[in-house]
PDB file of C-alpha atoms and ligand atoms in Angstrom:
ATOM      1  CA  UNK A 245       0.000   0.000   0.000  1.00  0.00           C
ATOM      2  CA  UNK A 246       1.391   3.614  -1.191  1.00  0.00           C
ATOM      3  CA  UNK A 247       1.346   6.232   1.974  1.00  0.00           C
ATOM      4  CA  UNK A 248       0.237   9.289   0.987  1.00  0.00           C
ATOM      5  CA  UNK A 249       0.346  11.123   4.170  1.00  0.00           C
ATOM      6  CA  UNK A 250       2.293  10.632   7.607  1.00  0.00           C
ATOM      7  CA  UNK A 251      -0.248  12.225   9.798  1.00  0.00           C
ATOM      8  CA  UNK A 252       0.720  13.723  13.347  1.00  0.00           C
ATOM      9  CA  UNK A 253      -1.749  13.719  16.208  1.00  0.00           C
ATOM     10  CA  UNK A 254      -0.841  15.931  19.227  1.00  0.00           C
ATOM     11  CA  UNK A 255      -2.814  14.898  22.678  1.00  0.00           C
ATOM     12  CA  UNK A 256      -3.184  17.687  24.781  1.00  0.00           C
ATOM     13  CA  UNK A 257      -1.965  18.889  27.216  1.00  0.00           C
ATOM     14  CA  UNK A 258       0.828  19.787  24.569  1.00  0.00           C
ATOM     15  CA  UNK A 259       4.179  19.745  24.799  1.00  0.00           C
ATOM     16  CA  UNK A 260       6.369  22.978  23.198  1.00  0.00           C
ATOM     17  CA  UNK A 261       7.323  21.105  19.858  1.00  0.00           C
ATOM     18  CA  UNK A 262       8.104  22.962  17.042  1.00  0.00           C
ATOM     19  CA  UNK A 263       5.851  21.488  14.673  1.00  0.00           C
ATOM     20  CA  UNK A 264       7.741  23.276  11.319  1.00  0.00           C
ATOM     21  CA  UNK A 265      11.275  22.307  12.423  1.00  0.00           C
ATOM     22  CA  UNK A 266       9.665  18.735  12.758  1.00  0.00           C
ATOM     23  CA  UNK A 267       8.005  18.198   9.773  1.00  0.00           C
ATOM     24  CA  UNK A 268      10.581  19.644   7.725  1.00  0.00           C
ATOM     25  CA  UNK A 269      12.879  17.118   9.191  1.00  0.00           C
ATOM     26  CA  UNK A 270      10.294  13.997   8.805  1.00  0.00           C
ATOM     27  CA  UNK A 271       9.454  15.624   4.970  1.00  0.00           C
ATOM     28  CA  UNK A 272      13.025  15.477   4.176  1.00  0.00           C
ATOM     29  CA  UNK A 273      13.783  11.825   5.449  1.00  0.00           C
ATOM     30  CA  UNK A 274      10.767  10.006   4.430  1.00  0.00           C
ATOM     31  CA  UNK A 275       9.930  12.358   0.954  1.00  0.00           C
ATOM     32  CA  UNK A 276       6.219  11.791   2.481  1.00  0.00           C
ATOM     33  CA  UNK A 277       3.385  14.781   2.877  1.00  0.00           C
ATOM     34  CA  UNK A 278       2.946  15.352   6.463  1.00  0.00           C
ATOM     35  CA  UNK A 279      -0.372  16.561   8.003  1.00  0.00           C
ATOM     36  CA  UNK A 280      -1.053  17.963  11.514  1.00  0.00           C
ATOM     37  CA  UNK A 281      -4.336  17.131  12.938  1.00  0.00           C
ATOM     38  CA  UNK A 282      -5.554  18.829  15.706  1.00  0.00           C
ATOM     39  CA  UNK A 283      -4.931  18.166  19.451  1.00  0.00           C
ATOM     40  CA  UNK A 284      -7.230  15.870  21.130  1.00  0.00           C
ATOM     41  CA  UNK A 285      -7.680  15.210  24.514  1.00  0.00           C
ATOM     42  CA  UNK A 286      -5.397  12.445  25.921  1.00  0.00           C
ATOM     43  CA  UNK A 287      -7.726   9.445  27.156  1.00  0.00           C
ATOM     44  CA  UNK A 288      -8.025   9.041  30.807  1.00  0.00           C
ATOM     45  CA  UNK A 289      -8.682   5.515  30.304  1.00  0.00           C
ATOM     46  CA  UNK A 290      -5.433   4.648  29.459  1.00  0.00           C
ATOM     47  CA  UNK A 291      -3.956   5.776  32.801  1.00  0.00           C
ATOM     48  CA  UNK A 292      -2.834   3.489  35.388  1.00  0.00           C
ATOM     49  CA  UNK A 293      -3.141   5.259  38.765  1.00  0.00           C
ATOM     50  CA  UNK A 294      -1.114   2.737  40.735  1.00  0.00           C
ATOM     51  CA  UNK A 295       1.927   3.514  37.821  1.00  0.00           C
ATOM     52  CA  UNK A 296       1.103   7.136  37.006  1.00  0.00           C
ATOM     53  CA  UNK A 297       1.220   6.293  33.557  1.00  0.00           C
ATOM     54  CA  UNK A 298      -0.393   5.887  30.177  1.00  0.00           C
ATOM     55  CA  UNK A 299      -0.086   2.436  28.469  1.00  0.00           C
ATOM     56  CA  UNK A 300       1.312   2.928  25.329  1.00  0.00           C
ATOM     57  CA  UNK A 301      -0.229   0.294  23.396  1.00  0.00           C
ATOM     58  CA  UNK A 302      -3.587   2.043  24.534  1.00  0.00           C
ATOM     59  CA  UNK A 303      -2.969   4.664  21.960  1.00  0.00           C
ATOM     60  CA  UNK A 304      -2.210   2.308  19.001  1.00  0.00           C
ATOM     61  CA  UNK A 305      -6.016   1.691  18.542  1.00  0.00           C
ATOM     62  CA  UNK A 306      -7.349   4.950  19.704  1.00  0.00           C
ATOM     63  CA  UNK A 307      -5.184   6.429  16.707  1.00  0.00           C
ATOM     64  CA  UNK A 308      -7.416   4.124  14.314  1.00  0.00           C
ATOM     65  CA  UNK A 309      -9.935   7.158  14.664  1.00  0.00           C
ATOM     66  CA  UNK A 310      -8.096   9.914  13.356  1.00  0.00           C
ATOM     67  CA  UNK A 311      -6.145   8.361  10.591  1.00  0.00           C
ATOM     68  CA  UNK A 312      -7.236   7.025   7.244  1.00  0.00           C
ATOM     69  CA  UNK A 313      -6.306   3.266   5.277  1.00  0.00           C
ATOM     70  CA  UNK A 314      -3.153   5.037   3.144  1.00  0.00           C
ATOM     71  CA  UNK A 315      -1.844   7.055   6.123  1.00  0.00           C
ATOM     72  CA  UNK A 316       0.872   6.577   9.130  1.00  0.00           C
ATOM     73  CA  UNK A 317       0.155   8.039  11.975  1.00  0.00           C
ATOM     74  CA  UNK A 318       2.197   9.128  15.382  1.00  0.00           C
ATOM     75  CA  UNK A 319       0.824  10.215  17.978  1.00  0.00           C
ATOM     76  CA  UNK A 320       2.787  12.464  20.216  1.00  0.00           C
ATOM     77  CA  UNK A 321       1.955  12.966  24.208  1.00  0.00           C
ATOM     78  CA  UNK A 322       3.561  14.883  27.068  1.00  0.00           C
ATOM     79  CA  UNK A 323       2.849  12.163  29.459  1.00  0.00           C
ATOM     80  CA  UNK A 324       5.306   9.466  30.724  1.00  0.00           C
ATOM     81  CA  UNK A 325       3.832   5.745  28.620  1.00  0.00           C
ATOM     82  CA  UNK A 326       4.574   2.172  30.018  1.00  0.00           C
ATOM     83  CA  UNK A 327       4.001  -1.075  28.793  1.00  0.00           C
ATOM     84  CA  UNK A 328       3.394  -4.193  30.721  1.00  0.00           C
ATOM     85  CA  UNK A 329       6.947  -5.693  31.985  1.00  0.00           C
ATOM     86  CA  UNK A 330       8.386  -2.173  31.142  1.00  0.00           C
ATOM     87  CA  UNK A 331       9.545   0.642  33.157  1.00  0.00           C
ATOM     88  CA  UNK A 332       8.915   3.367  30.598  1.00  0.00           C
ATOM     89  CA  UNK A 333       9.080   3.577  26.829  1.00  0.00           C
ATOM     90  CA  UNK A 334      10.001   6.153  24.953  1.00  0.00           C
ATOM     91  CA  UNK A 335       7.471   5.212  22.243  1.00  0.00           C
ATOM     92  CA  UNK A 336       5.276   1.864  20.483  1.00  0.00           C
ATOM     93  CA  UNK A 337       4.253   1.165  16.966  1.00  0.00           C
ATOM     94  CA  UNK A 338       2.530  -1.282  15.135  1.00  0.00           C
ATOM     95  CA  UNK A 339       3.353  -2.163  11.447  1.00  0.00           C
ATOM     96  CA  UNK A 340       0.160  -3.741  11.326  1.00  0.00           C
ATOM     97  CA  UNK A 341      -1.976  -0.743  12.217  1.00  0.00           C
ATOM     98  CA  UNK A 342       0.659   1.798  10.230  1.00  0.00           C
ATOM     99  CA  UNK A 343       0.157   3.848  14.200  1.00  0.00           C
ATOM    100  CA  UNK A 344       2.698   4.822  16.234  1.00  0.00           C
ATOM    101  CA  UNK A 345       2.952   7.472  19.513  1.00  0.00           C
ATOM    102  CA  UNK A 346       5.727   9.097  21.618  1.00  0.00           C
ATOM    103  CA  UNK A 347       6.099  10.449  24.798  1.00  0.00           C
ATOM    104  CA  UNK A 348       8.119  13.661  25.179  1.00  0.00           C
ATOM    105  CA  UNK A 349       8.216  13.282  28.804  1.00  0.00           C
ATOM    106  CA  UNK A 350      11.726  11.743  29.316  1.00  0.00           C
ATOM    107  CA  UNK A 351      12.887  13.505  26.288  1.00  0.00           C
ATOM    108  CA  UNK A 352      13.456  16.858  28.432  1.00  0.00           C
ATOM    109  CA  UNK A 353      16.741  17.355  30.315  1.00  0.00           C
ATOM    110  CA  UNK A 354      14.924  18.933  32.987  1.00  0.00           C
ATOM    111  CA  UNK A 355      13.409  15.205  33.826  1.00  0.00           C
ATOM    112  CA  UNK A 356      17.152  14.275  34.226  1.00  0.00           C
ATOM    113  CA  UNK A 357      17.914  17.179  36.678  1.00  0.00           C
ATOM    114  CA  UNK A 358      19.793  19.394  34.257  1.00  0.00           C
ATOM    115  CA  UNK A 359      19.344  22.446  32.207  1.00  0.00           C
ATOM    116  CA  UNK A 360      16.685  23.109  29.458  1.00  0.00           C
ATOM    117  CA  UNK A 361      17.827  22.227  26.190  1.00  0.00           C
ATOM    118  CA  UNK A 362      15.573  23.120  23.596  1.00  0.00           C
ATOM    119  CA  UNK A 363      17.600  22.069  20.504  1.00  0.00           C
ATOM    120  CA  UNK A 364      18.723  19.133  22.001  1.00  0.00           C
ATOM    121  CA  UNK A 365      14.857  18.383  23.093  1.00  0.00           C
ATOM    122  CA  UNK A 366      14.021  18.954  19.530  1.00  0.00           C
ATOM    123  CA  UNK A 367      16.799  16.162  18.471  1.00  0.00           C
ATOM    124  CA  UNK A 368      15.608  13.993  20.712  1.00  0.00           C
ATOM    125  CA  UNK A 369      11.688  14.296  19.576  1.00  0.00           C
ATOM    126  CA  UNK A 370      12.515  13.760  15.571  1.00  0.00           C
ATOM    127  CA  UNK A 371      15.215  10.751  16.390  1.00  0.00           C
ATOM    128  CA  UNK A 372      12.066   9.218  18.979  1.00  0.00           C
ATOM    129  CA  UNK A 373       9.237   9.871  15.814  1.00  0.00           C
ATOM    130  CA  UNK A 374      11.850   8.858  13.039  1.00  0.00           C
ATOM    131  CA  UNK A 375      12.365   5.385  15.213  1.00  0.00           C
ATOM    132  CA  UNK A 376       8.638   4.471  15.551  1.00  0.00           C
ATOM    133  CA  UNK A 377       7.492   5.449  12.089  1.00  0.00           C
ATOM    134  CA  UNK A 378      10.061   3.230  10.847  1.00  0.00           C
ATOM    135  CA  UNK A 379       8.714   0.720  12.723  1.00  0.00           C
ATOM    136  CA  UNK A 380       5.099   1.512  11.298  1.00  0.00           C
ATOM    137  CA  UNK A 381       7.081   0.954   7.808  1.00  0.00           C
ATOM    138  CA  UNK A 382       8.310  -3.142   9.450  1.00  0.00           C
ATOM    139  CA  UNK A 383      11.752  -2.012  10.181  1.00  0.00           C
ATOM    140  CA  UNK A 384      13.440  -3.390  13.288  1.00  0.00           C
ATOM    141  CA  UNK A 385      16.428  -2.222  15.689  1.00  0.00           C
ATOM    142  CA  UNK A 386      19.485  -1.783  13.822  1.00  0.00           C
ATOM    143  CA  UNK A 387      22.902  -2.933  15.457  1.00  0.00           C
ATOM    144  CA  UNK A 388      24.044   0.499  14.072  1.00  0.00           C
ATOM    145  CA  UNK A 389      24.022   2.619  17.247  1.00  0.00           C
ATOM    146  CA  UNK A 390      24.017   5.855  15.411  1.00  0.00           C
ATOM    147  CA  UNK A 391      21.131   4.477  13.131  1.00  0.00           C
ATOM    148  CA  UNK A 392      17.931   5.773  14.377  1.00  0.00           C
ATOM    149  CA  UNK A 393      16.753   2.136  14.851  1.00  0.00           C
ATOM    150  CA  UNK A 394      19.021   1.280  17.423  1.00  0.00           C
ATOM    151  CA  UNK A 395      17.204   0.750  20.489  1.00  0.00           C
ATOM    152  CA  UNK A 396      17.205   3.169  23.023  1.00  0.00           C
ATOM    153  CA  UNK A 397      17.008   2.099  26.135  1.00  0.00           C
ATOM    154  CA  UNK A 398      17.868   5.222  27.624  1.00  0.00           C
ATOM    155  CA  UNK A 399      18.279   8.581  26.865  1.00  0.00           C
ATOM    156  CA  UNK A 400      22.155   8.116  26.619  1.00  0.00           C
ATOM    157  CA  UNK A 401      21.254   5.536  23.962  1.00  0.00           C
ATOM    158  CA  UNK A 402      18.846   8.251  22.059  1.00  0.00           C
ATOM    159  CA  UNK A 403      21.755  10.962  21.763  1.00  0.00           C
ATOM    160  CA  UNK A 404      24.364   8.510  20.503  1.00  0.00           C
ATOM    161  CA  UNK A 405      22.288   7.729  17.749  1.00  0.00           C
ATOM    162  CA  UNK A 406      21.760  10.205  14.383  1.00  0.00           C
ATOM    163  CA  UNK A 407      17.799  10.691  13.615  1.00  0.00           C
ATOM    164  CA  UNK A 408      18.511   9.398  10.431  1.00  0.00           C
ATOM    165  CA  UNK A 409      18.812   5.834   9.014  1.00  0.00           C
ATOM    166  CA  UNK A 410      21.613   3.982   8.427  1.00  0.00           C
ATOM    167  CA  UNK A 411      22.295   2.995   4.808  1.00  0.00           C
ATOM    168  CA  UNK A 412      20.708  -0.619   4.605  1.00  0.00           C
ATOM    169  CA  UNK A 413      17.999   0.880   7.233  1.00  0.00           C
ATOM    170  CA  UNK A 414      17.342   3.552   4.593  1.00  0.00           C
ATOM    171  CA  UNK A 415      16.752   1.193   1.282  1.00  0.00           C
ATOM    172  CA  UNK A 416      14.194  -0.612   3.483  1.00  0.00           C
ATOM    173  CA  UNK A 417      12.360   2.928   4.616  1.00  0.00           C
ATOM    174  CA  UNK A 418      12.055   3.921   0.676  1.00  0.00           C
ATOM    175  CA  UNK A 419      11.161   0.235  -0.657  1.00  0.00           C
ATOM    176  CA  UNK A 420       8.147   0.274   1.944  1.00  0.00           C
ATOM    177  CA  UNK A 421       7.200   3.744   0.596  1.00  0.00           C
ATOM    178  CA  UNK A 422       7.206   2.739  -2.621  1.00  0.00           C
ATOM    179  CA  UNK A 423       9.782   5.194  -3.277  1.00  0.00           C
TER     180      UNK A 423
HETATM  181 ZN1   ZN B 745      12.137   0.448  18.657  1.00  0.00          ZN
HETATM  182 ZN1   ZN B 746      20.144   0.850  10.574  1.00  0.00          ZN
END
């Protein structure tokens, strides 16, 4: 199936992304149209109170409402997501479903008891939404570790890597494009 649009849908409450300095970056990489839809509120059914946090996985079918058949879409909170047998994640996706989210939350320095870093927040968001809408595409982690599908299982692990693929990584992203 072609993808004609890689669609993003914010959940408020919002984090400060800058939604031009992303798309141009996701435009460039995966030569795809991408849409902004927007913000819905974040659903309160997919928090664990015990955890204080979203399940991830949650959001994989509540995206089914806002995208259509030829479309990828990522969902992007500010709230921390977990997944059963997991800590945290950073982010799920499902080839299947062509939906994918992210959670800023542990993205931000300030979470890690340092300084602000807005550019380097902004990094971190595009490498997190490059990784999962790969995986939308059936792309697994890379051994590469400055591929952007290396797994990050921390954020050390997300600034050692580039948000761009790795060569073999790439042909894969613009064979399942059609491109
Ligand atoms: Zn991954
Ligand atoms: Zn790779």
């Amino acid at each position: 199936m072609n993808i004609r649009f890689i669609r993003l849908q914010p959940y408020s409450p919002e984090d400060n992304i800058d939604k031009n300095l992303l798309t141009g970056r996701l435009v460039e990489i995966f030569k795809t149209p991408v849409m902004w839809n927007s913000p819905v509120m974040i659903p309160q059914i997919a928090f664990d109170n015990y955890r204080n946090q979203y399940l991830g996985s949650y959001f994989l079918k509540d995206l089914l409402k806002f995208k259509k058949d030829n479309e990828i879409i990522l969902g992007i909170v500010s709230k921390d997501l977990y997944e059963p047998e997991l800590n945290f994640v950073f982010g799920v996706a499902s080839p299947l479903t062509k939906t994918a989210v992210i959670s800023t939350y542990r993205l931000h320095n300030s979470f890690y008891g340092i300084p602000e870093n807005y550019e380097i927040f902004m990094d971190r968001v595009t490498k997190e939404a490059v990784h999962e809408i790969g995986h939308t595409l059936g792309l697994g982690h890379c051994p590469n570790p400055e591929c952007v599908m290396h797994f990050s299982n921390s954020i050390e692990d997300t600034d050692r890597k580039s948000y761009y693929f790795c060569p073999s990584c790439y042909k894969k992203v613009l064979s399942s494009l059609g491109l």
